[in-house]
Amino acid sequence: MSTTTRIDNKTDIKIAVVGSGYVGLVAAVCFAEMGHDVICVDNDERKVSALQGGDTLIHENNLPELLERYRNNKIRFMTDLGEATRTCDAIFIAVGTPQSETGDADLSYVEAVACEIARSLTTYKVIVEKSTVPVYTNEWIRRAIERNGVARELFDVVSNPEFLREGTAVSDFLHPDRIVVGANSDRAATVLSAIYAPLTDGEYYTRPDHIAGPCTADAPPPLLLTSTKSAEIIKHASNAFLALKISFINAVSNLCEATDANVEQVARGIGLDSRIGPKFLRPGIGYGGSCFPKDVAAFRSVADQLGIDFNLLTEVEKINTHQKKRFLSKVRSALWTLRGKRIGVLGLAFKGETDDIRDSPAIELVEMLLAEGCTIAAFDPAAMKRTADALPPGPNLRYVEDAYAAADDADALVILTDWQEFGTLDLNKLNTALRYPIVIDGRNLFDPQVMSDHGFTYLSIGRPAAYPVRELTASTSPTP
Ligand code: UGA
């Protein structure tokens, strides 16, 4: 198979994307931005009519602008998967694959979509799995379609995993490090290569209004053609490796705390090694979100089922769980006892610049603090509504309008999400608002020296604690 296989009429390829979640909606909008005609299908009528009306449903940079530009011309939203299948050449499945009780990915939505596609298949189609799925799913989709009476030559199933991060998903899609296409037939590989040609041949980056990012016409992204199984494993292995990097630096941060070393210096020192790289070495309260926890568990479960010893992943998960408990101990160490303490909480989303709270370590910590008997005033720039739906306000939990209101009269302020705007807070105002100027930072947003200069007791992750300059002077000056 050659990566240069092309088809002539690439702009005539019609694409259906099934599922309008983070991956589906972003993929649909970005395919339209690349010049394709797209139908985005969802079986949730409310979602479809909201999208038809211009609602983006998710908080994602560049998405509202692109949706506004292409809605009802290059991209249509509908509930009818049969019609979308009949109209389109390639059908991308981007439905949820939640974690089942055993840790496996629950593939029932993928199966249901495959069967429904099969019922409308009369001419050749490429069916593309874009959801994160375990190895062998491609074969299961093929079997499910065949079982529904579709002839083998009428379709191919391709694996085209996505590496989008929430918050920067549009730019990640249009400026990928790589595009992975797992295909076992030349015909299907040719269709996928044509779909991505505007990116891989650099043409997209010459357009005056293209979304900015690292790729250029001279340095377009590579398209890697692999077998379907390799592509499936690439996705799980990528997420598992990134999670491993985070757990590794979190374990190192604990070592730094025990020795009074500074994890920022250590991370920089190891990250400058080009074989290691500087990214995903930020210590914190553990990884969360809808992907890493689920995907590490699913990858571990795949290994178990295949009889492969991959206990390394169990350790990655253990460190991640432990990191939240360690942070709680840190809060306790600053406040002595927790019952009845008033805590200001900054951040509820699983990471900054998103409103997503799925598997958010911040929310787990809020729950842990509540269980310890604390009273919480919480603020998040985008995730408060979602959090309040899941964790309704009550006598011990309030959602407040800004960071200063969260700090107001609190015994300590804890930072749980790395929102950029938290890093630019007015420290004097924050100090005045707090009852005691104590900040426990689970995301290392501040320079300890600056916090000390502003009169805070400041505890962070893997760095020596900082104390107010005044207090330090008093305790270190010789006794009269
Ligand atoms: C992750 C991957 O980064 C994407 O490549 C992948 O496509 C996506 O999952 C997916 O499978 O759909 P995402 O979940 O949006 O993307 O978030 P990340 O930016 O990767 O962060 C995940 C978690 O790790 C967050 O809780 C974040 O705070 C934490 N993190 C990240 C750290 O604690 N330290 C770091 O250095 C980096």
Coordinates of C-alpha atoms and ligand atoms in Angstrom, one line a residue:
M1 CA 0.0 0.0 0.0
S2 CA 1.4 3.4 -0.8
T3 CA 0.7 6.7 1.1
T4 CA 0.5 8.5 -2.3
T5 CA -2.6 6.6 -3.5
R6 CA -5.0 9.3 -4.6
I7 CA -8.4 9.5 -6.3
D8 CA -9.2 12.3 -8.8
N9 CA -12.5 13.5 -7.6
K10 CA -11.5 14.1 -4.0
T11 CA -13.9 17.1 -3.5
D12 CA -16.8 14.9 -4.5
I13 CA -16.4 12.6 -1.4
K14 CA -19.5 12.9 0.8
I15 CA -18.9 12.2 4.4
A16 CA -21.3 11.1 7.2
V17 CA -20.3 11.4 10.8
V18 CA -22.3 9.4 13.3
G19 CA -22.4 11.0 16.8
S20 CA -22.2 14.7 17.6
G21 CA -20.1 14.4 20.8
Y22 CA -16.6 16.0 21.1
V23 CA -15.0 13.8 18.5
G24 CA -18.0 13.6 16.1
L25 CA -18.9 17.2 16.0
V26 CA -15.3 18.4 15.7
A27 CA -14.6 15.9 13.0
A28 CA -17.8 16.9 11.1
V29 CA -17.0 20.6 11.3
C30 CA -13.4 20.1 10.3
F31 CA -14.2 18.0 7.3
A32 CA -16.5 20.8 6.2
E33 CA -13.6 23.3 6.8
M34 CA -11.4 21.0 4.6
G35 CA -14.0 21.4 1.8
H36 CA -16.1 18.3 2.1
D37 CA -19.9 17.9 2.2
V38 CA -20.8 16.5 5.6
I39 CA -23.9 15.0 7.2
C40 CA -23.7 14.8 11.0
V41 CA -26.1 12.2 12.4
D42 CA -27.3 11.8 16.0
N43 CA -30.2 9.8 17.3
D44 CA -30.9 12.5 19.9
E45 CA -33.5 14.8 18.3
R46 CA -32.9 17.6 20.8
K47 CA -29.2 17.7 20.1
V48 CA -29.9 17.7 16.4
S49 CA -32.3 20.6 16.5
A50 CA -30.0 22.5 18.9
L51 CA -27.2 22.1 16.3
Q52 CA -29.4 23.0 13.4
G53 CA -30.3 26.2 15.4
G54 CA -26.6 27.1 15.8
D55 CA -26.0 25.9 19.3
T56 CA -22.5 24.2 19.6
L57 CA -23.4 22.2 22.7
I58 CA -19.8 22.0 23.8
H59 CA -17.2 24.6 24.9
E60 CA -14.5 24.3 22.2
N61 CA -12.2 27.0 20.6
N62 CA -13.0 27.8 17.0
L63 CA -16.1 25.6 16.9
P64 CA -18.8 28.3 17.0
E65 CA -17.2 30.2 14.2
L66 CA -16.8 27.2 11.9
L67 CA -20.2 25.9 12.7
E68 CA -21.7 29.2 11.9
R69 CA -19.8 29.3 8.6
Y70 CA -20.9 25.8 7.4
R71 CA -24.2 25.1 9.1
N72 CA -26.9 24.3 6.6
N73 CA -24.5 24.5 3.6
K74 CA -21.5 22.2 3.8
I75 CA -22.7 20.5 7.0
R76 CA -26.2 19.3 7.7
F77 CA -27.5 17.7 10.9
M78 CA -30.1 14.9 10.9
T79 CA -31.3 11.9 12.8
D80 CA -31.7 9.6 9.8
L81 CA -28.7 7.3 9.6
G82 CA -30.3 5.4 6.7
E83 CA -30.4 8.5 4.5
A84 CA -26.9 9.5 5.5
T85 CA -25.6 6.1 4.6
R86 CA -27.3 6.1 1.2
T87 CA -26.0 9.6 0.4
C88 CA -22.4 9.4 1.6
D89 CA -19.3 7.5 0.5
A90 CA -17.6 7.3 3.9
I91 CA -19.4 6.9 7.2
F92 CA -17.4 7.8 10.3
I93 CA -18.6 6.2 13.5
A94 CA -17.9 8.6 16.4
V95 CA -20.3 7.4 19.1
G96 CA -19.4 6.9 22.7
T97 CA -17.6 3.8 24.0
P98 CA -18.1 4.2 27.8
Q99 CA -16.3 2.1 30.4
S100 CA -18.3 -1.0 31.4
E101 CA -18.2 -2.3 35.0
T102 CA -15.4 -4.7 34.2
G103 CA -13.2 -1.9 32.7
D104 CA -13.8 -3.0 29.1
A105 CA -15.1 -0.5 26.6
D106 CA -18.8 -0.9 26.1
L107 CA -19.2 -1.2 22.3
S108 CA -23.0 -1.6 22.2
Y109 CA -23.4 1.9 20.5
V110 CA -20.8 1.0 17.9
E111 CA -22.6 -2.3 17.2
A112 CA -26.0 -0.7 17.0
V113 CA -24.7 1.9 14.5
A114 CA -23.0 -0.8 12.4
C115 CA -26.2 -2.8 12.2
E116 CA -28.2 0.3 11.2
I117 CA -25.7 1.2 8.5
A118 CA -25.9 -2.4 7.2
R119 CA -29.6 -2.0 6.6
S120 CA -29.1 0.8 4.1
L121 CA -25.9 -0.5 2.3
T122 CA -26.6 -1.1 -1.4
T123 CA -23.5 0.5 -3.0
Y124 CA -19.8 0.5 -1.9
K125 CA -19.1 2.5 1.3
V126 CA -16.1 2.9 3.6
I127 CA -17.1 2.6 7.2
V128 CA -14.6 4.3 9.5
E129 CA -14.2 3.7 13.2
K130 CA -13.2 6.9 14.8
S131 CA -14.4 6.1 18.3
T132 CA -11.7 4.9 20.7
V133 CA -12.1 1.1 20.5
P134 CA -10.1 -2.0 21.5
V135 CA -8.2 -4.0 19.0
Y136 CA -10.4 -6.4 17.0
T137 CA -13.4 -4.0 16.9
N138 CA -12.8 -3.4 13.2
E139 CA -13.3 -7.1 12.6
W140 CA -16.4 -7.2 14.8
I141 CA -17.9 -4.3 12.8
R142 CA -17.2 -6.1 9.6
R143 CA -18.9 -9.3 10.9
A144 CA -21.9 -7.4 12.3
I145 CA -22.5 -5.9 8.8
E146 CA -22.0 -9.2 7.0
R147 CA -24.4 -10.9 9.4
N148 CA -27.0 -8.3 8.3
G149 CA -26.8 -9.8 4.8
V150 CA -24.4 -7.2 3.2
A151 CA -22.0 -8.6 0.6
R152 CA -18.3 -8.4 1.5
E153 CA -17.4 -6.4 -1.6
L154 CA -19.9 -3.6 -0.8
F155 CA -17.9 -2.2 2.1
D156 CA -14.6 -1.9 3.9
V157 CA -14.1 -1.0 7.6
V158 CA -11.2 1.3 8.3
S159 CA -9.7 2.4 11.6
N160 CA -8.9 6.1 11.8
P161 CA -8.3 7.1 15.4
E162 CA -8.4 10.6 16.7
F163 CA -5.8 12.3 18.9
L164 CA -7.8 15.5 19.8
R165 CA -7.5 17.2 23.1
E166 CA -10.6 18.9 24.5
G167 CA -10.2 22.7 24.3
T168 CA -7.9 22.6 21.3
A169 CA -9.7 19.9 19.3
V170 CA -10.3 21.9 16.2
S171 CA -6.7 23.0 15.9
D172 CA -5.6 19.4 16.8
F173 CA -7.8 18.0 14.0
L174 CA -6.5 20.4 11.3
H175 CA -2.9 20.4 12.5
P176 CA -2.3 16.8 13.6
D177 CA 1.1 15.4 14.5
R178 CA 0.0 12.4 12.3
I179 CA -3.1 11.0 10.6
V180 CA -3.4 7.2 11.2
V181 CA -5.3 5.2 8.8
G182 CA -5.6 1.5 9.4
A183 CA -7.0 -0.2 6.3
N184 CA -6.8 -3.7 5.0
S185 CA -7.8 -2.8 1.4
D186 CA -6.2 -0.4 -1.1
R187 CA -9.7 0.8 -2.2
A188 CA -10.5 2.0 1.3
A189 CA -7.1 3.5 1.9
T190 CA -7.5 5.5 -1.3
V191 CA -10.7 7.0 -0.1
L192 CA -9.3 8.0 3.3
S193 CA -6.1 9.4 1.7
A194 CA -8.3 11.5 -0.6
I195 CA -10.4 12.8 2.4
Y196 CA -7.3 14.0 4.2
A197 CA -5.5 15.2 1.1
P198 CA -6.2 18.9 1.8
L199 CA -4.1 18.5 4.9
T200 CA -1.5 16.0 3.7
D201 CA -0.7 17.8 0.5
G202 CA -0.6 21.2 2.4
E203 CA -3.3 22.9 0.3
Y204 CA -5.4 23.8 3.4
Y205 CA -2.5 25.7 4.9
T206 CA -2.3 28.0 1.9
R207 CA -5.9 29.2 2.3
P208 CA -5.9 32.8 3.6
D209 CA -8.5 32.0 6.3
H210 CA -7.2 28.7 7.5
I211 CA -7.2 28.0 11.2
A212 CA -3.7 28.7 12.5
G213 CA -1.5 26.0 14.0
P214 CA 1.8 24.3 13.7
C215 CA 1.3 22.6 10.2
T216 CA 2.2 24.6 7.1
A217 CA 2.2 23.9 3.3
D218 CA 5.9 23.1 3.6
A219 CA 5.4 20.9 6.7
P220 CA 2.1 19.2 6.3
P221 CA 1.1 16.3 8.5
P222 CA 2.1 12.8 7.5
L223 CA -0.5 10.1 6.9
L224 CA 0.5 6.8 8.3
L225 CA -1.1 3.7 6.7
T226 CA -1.2 0.7 8.9
S227 CA -3.2 -2.5 9.4
T228 CA -6.5 -2.0 11.1
K229 CA -5.3 -3.8 14.3
S230 CA -2.1 -1.6 14.5
A231 CA -4.2 1.5 14.2
E232 CA -6.5 0.4 17.0
I233 CA -3.5 -0.4 19.2
I234 CA -1.9 3.0 18.3
K235 CA -4.8 4.8 19.8
H236 CA -4.9 2.9 23.1
A237 CA -1.1 2.8 23.4
S238 CA -0.9 6.6 22.8
N239 CA -3.3 7.5 25.6
A240 CA -1.8 4.9 27.9
F241 CA 1.7 6.2 27.3
L242 CA 0.6 9.8 28.0
A243 CA -1.1 8.7 31.2
L244 CA 2.0 6.8 32.1
K245 CA 4.1 10.0 31.6
I246 CA 1.8 11.9 34.0
S247 CA 1.8 9.2 36.6
F248 CA 5.6 9.0 36.3
I249 CA 6.1 12.7 36.9
N250 CA 3.6 12.5 39.8
A251 CA 5.6 9.7 41.4
V252 CA 8.8 11.8 40.9
S253 CA 7.0 14.8 42.4
N254 CA 6.4 12.8 45.6
L255 CA 10.1 11.9 45.6
C256 CA 10.9 15.6 45.2
E257 CA 8.7 16.5 48.2
A258 CA 10.4 13.9 50.3
T259 CA 13.8 15.4 49.5
D260 CA 13.0 19.1 49.2
A261 CA 13.9 19.0 45.5
N262 CA 11.9 20.9 42.9
V263 CA 9.9 18.8 40.4
E264 CA 9.7 21.7 37.9
Q265 CA 13.5 21.7 37.7
V266 CA 13.5 17.9 37.4
A267 CA 10.8 17.9 34.7
R268 CA 12.7 20.5 32.7
G269 CA 15.9 18.6 33.2
I270 CA 14.5 15.3 31.9
G271 CA 12.2 16.9 29.3
L272 CA 15.1 18.5 27.5
D273 CA 16.3 15.1 26.5
S274 CA 14.8 14.9 23.1
R275 CA 14.1 11.2 23.6
I276 CA 11.8 12.0 26.5
G277 CA 10.4 15.4 25.4
P278 CA 9.0 18.1 27.7
K279 CA 5.2 17.6 27.2
F280 CA 2.9 15.8 29.7
L281 CA 5.4 16.1 32.5
R282 CA 3.2 18.5 34.5
P283 CA 2.6 17.0 38.0
G284 CA -0.8 17.6 39.6
I285 CA -3.7 15.9 41.2
G286 CA -3.8 13.1 38.7
Y287 CA -5.2 12.8 35.2
G288 CA -8.9 12.7 34.5
G289 CA -11.4 13.3 31.7
S290 CA -13.4 11.1 29.5
C291 CA -10.4 9.4 27.9
F292 CA -7.3 8.6 30.0
P293 CA -9.0 6.8 32.9
K294 CA -11.3 4.8 30.5
D295 CA -8.7 4.1 27.9
V296 CA -6.0 2.9 30.4
A297 CA -8.6 0.6 31.9
A298 CA -9.7 -0.7 28.5
F299 CA -6.2 -1.3 27.3
R300 CA -5.4 -3.2 30.5
S301 CA -8.5 -5.2 30.0
V302 CA -7.5 -6.1 26.4
A303 CA -4.1 -7.2 27.7
D304 CA -5.7 -9.4 30.4
Q305 CA -8.0 -11.0 27.9
L306 CA -5.1 -11.8 25.6
G307 CA -3.1 -13.2 28.6
I308 CA -0.5 -10.5 28.4
D309 CA 1.0 -9.3 31.7
F310 CA 0.7 -5.5 31.5
N311 CA 0.7 -4.6 35.2
L312 CA 2.6 -1.4 34.4
L313 CA -0.9 0.0 33.6
T314 CA -2.2 -1.0 37.0
E315 CA 0.6 0.9 38.6
V316 CA -0.2 3.9 36.4
E317 CA -3.8 3.8 37.7
K318 CA -2.7 3.3 41.3
I319 CA -0.4 6.3 41.3
N320 CA -3.2 8.4 39.7
T321 CA -5.6 7.4 42.5
H322 CA -3.1 7.9 45.2
Q323 CA -2.2 11.4 43.9
K324 CA -5.7 12.7 44.9
K325 CA -5.4 11.2 48.4
R326 CA -1.9 12.8 48.8
F327 CA -3.4 16.2 47.9
L328 CA -6.1 15.8 50.5
S329 CA -3.4 15.0 53.1
K330 CA -1.6 18.2 51.9
V331 CA -4.7 20.2 52.6
R332 CA -5.0 18.6 56.0
S333 CA -1.3 19.3 56.8
A334 CA -1.9 23.0 56.1
L335 CA -5.1 23.2 58.2
W336 CA -4.5 20.6 60.9
T337 CA -8.1 19.5 61.0
L338 CA -10.7 19.6 58.3
R339 CA -14.1 19.3 59.9
G340 CA -15.9 22.7 59.8
K341 CA -13.2 24.4 57.7
R342 CA -14.2 26.8 55.0
I343 CA -12.4 26.0 51.7
G344 CA -12.4 28.1 48.6
V345 CA -12.1 25.9 45.5
L346 CA -10.8 27.1 42.2
G347 CA -11.6 24.8 39.3
L348 CA -14.0 21.9 38.7
A349 CA -13.4 20.9 35.1
F350 CA -11.0 18.0 34.5
K351 CA -8.5 20.4 33.0
G352 CA -8.4 24.1 32.1
E353 CA -10.2 25.7 29.1
T354 CA -13.0 23.2 29.0
D355 CA -16.4 22.8 30.7
D356 CA -16.1 19.0 30.8
I357 CA -16.3 17.4 34.2
R358 CA -16.3 13.7 33.3
D359 CA -14.0 11.9 35.6
S360 CA -12.7 15.2 36.9
P361 CA -10.1 14.8 39.7
A362 CA -11.2 18.3 40.9
I363 CA -14.8 17.0 41.6
E364 CA -13.5 13.9 43.3
L365 CA -11.5 16.2 45.6
V366 CA -14.5 18.4 46.3
E367 CA -16.4 15.3 47.3
M368 CA -13.5 14.1 49.5
L369 CA -13.4 17.5 51.2
L370 CA -17.1 17.5 51.8
A371 CA -16.9 14.0 53.2
E372 CA -14.3 15.4 55.7
G373 CA -16.8 17.9 56.9
C374 CA -15.5 21.0 55.0
T375 CA -17.7 23.8 53.8
I376 CA -16.9 24.7 50.2
A377 CA -17.3 27.8 48.0
A378 CA -16.4 26.7 44.5
F379 CA -15.7 28.6 41.3
D380 CA -15.0 27.5 37.7
P381 CA -15.1 29.7 34.7
A382 CA -17.1 27.2 32.5
A383 CA -17.9 24.0 34.4
M384 CA -20.1 25.3 37.3
K385 CA -23.5 24.5 35.7
R386 CA -22.6 21.0 34.8
T387 CA -21.1 20.4 38.3
A388 CA -24.2 21.9 40.0
D389 CA -26.3 19.4 38.0
A390 CA -24.2 16.5 39.2
L391 CA -23.4 17.8 42.7
P392 CA -26.2 20.2 43.7
P393 CA -25.5 23.1 46.0
G394 CA -26.4 22.6 49.7
P395 CA -25.6 24.0 53.1
N396 CA -21.9 22.9 52.7
L397 CA -21.4 23.6 49.0
R398 CA -21.9 26.9 47.2
Y399 CA -21.1 27.9 43.6
V400 CA -19.9 31.5 43.5
E401 CA -19.4 34.1 40.8
D402 CA -15.6 34.5 40.7
A403 CA -12.3 33.4 42.3
Y404 CA -12.4 36.2 44.9
A405 CA -15.8 35.2 46.1
A406 CA -14.5 31.6 46.5
A407 CA -11.6 32.9 48.6
D408 CA -13.9 35.2 50.7
D409 CA -13.4 34.4 54.4
A410 CA -12.0 31.0 53.6
D411 CA -9.5 29.2 55.8
A412 CA -7.6 28.2 52.6
L413 CA -7.9 28.3 48.9
V414 CA -7.3 25.1 46.9
I415 CA -6.6 25.2 43.1
L416 CA -7.8 22.1 41.4
T417 CA -7.9 23.0 37.6
D418 CA -5.3 24.6 35.5
W419 CA -7.4 27.4 34.0
Q420 CA -5.0 30.0 32.5
E421 CA -7.0 32.8 34.0
F422 CA -6.3 31.6 37.6
G423 CA -2.6 32.3 37.0
T424 CA -3.3 36.0 36.5
L425 CA -5.4 36.6 39.6
D426 CA -4.7 39.7 41.7
L427 CA -2.8 38.2 44.6
N428 CA -3.2 41.2 46.9
K429 CA -7.0 41.0 46.4
L430 CA -6.9 37.3 47.0
N431 CA -4.9 37.6 50.2
T432 CA -7.3 40.3 51.5
A433 CA -10.3 38.1 50.7
L434 CA -9.0 35.0 52.5
R435 CA -9.4 34.6 56.3
Y436 CA -6.0 32.9 56.4
P437 CA -3.7 33.5 53.4
I438 CA -3.1 29.8 52.7
V439 CA -3.1 28.5 49.1
I440 CA -2.8 24.8 48.3
D441 CA -2.2 24.5 44.6
G442 CA -2.8 21.2 42.9
R443 CA -1.7 22.5 39.5
N444 CA 1.5 24.5 40.3
L445 CA 0.1 27.7 38.7
F446 CA 2.2 30.1 40.8
D447 CA 5.8 30.7 41.5
P448 CA 6.4 29.9 45.2
Q449 CA 8.7 32.9 45.6
V450 CA 6.0 35.3 44.3
M451 CA 3.4 33.7 46.6
S452 CA 5.7 34.1 49.5
D453 CA 6.4 37.7 48.6
H454 CA 2.6 38.3 48.6
G455 CA 2.3 36.9 52.1
F456 CA 0.9 33.5 51.4
T457 CA 1.6 30.1 52.9
Y458 CA 1.8 28.2 49.6
L459 CA 1.9 24.5 49.2
S460 CA 2.1 23.0 45.7
I461 CA 3.1 19.7 44.0
G462 CA 6.6 18.5 44.2
R463 CA 8.1 21.8 45.2
P464 CA 9.3 23.1 48.6
A465 CA 6.5 24.8 50.6
A466 CA 6.7 28.6 50.6
Y467 CA 5.8 30.8 53.6
P468 CA 5.1 34.5 54.0
V469 CA 8.2 36.5 54.0
R470 CA 7.2 38.1 57.3
E471 CA 6.5 34.8 59.0
L472 CA 9.8 33.3 57.7
T473 CA 11.7 36.3 59.0
A474 CA 10.1 36.0 62.4
S475 CA 10.8 32.3 62.7
T476 CA 14.3 32.4 61.4
S477 CA 15.5 35.5 63.3
P478 CA 17.5 34.8 66.5
T479 CA 15.5 34.8 69.8
P480 CA 16.0 38.1 71.6
Ligands
UGA1 C1 -6.5 13.1 25.7 C2 -5.3 13.0 24.8 O1 -4.3 14.1 25.1 C3 -5.7 13.2 23.3 O2 -4.6 13.0 22.4 C4 -6.8 12.1 23.0 O3 -7.2 12.3 21.6 C5 -7.9 12.3 23.9 O4 -7.5 12.1 25.3 C6 -8.9 11.2 23.6 O5 -8.6 10.0 23.6 O6 -10.0 11.6 23.1 P1 -7.9 15.1 26.8 O7 -8.7 14.1 27.5 O8 -8.7 16.2 26.1 O9 -7.0 14.4 25.6 O10 -7.0 15.8 27.8 P2 -5.4 16.0 28.0 O11 -5.0 17.4 27.7 O12 -4.7 14.9 27.5 O13 -5.4 15.9 29.6 C7 -5.9 14.7 30.3 C8 -5.7 14.8 31.8 O14 -4.3 14.7 32.1 C9 -6.2 16.1 32.4 O15 -6.9 15.8 33.6 C10 -5.0 16.9 32.6 O16 -5.1 17.9 33.6 C11 -4.0 15.8 32.9 N1 -2.6 16.2 32.6 C12 -2.2 16.4 31.4 C13 -1.7 16.3 33.7 O17 -2.0 16.1 34.9 N2 -0.4 16.6 33.4 C14 0.1 16.8 32.1 O18 1.3 17.1 32.0 C15 -0.9 16.8 31.1

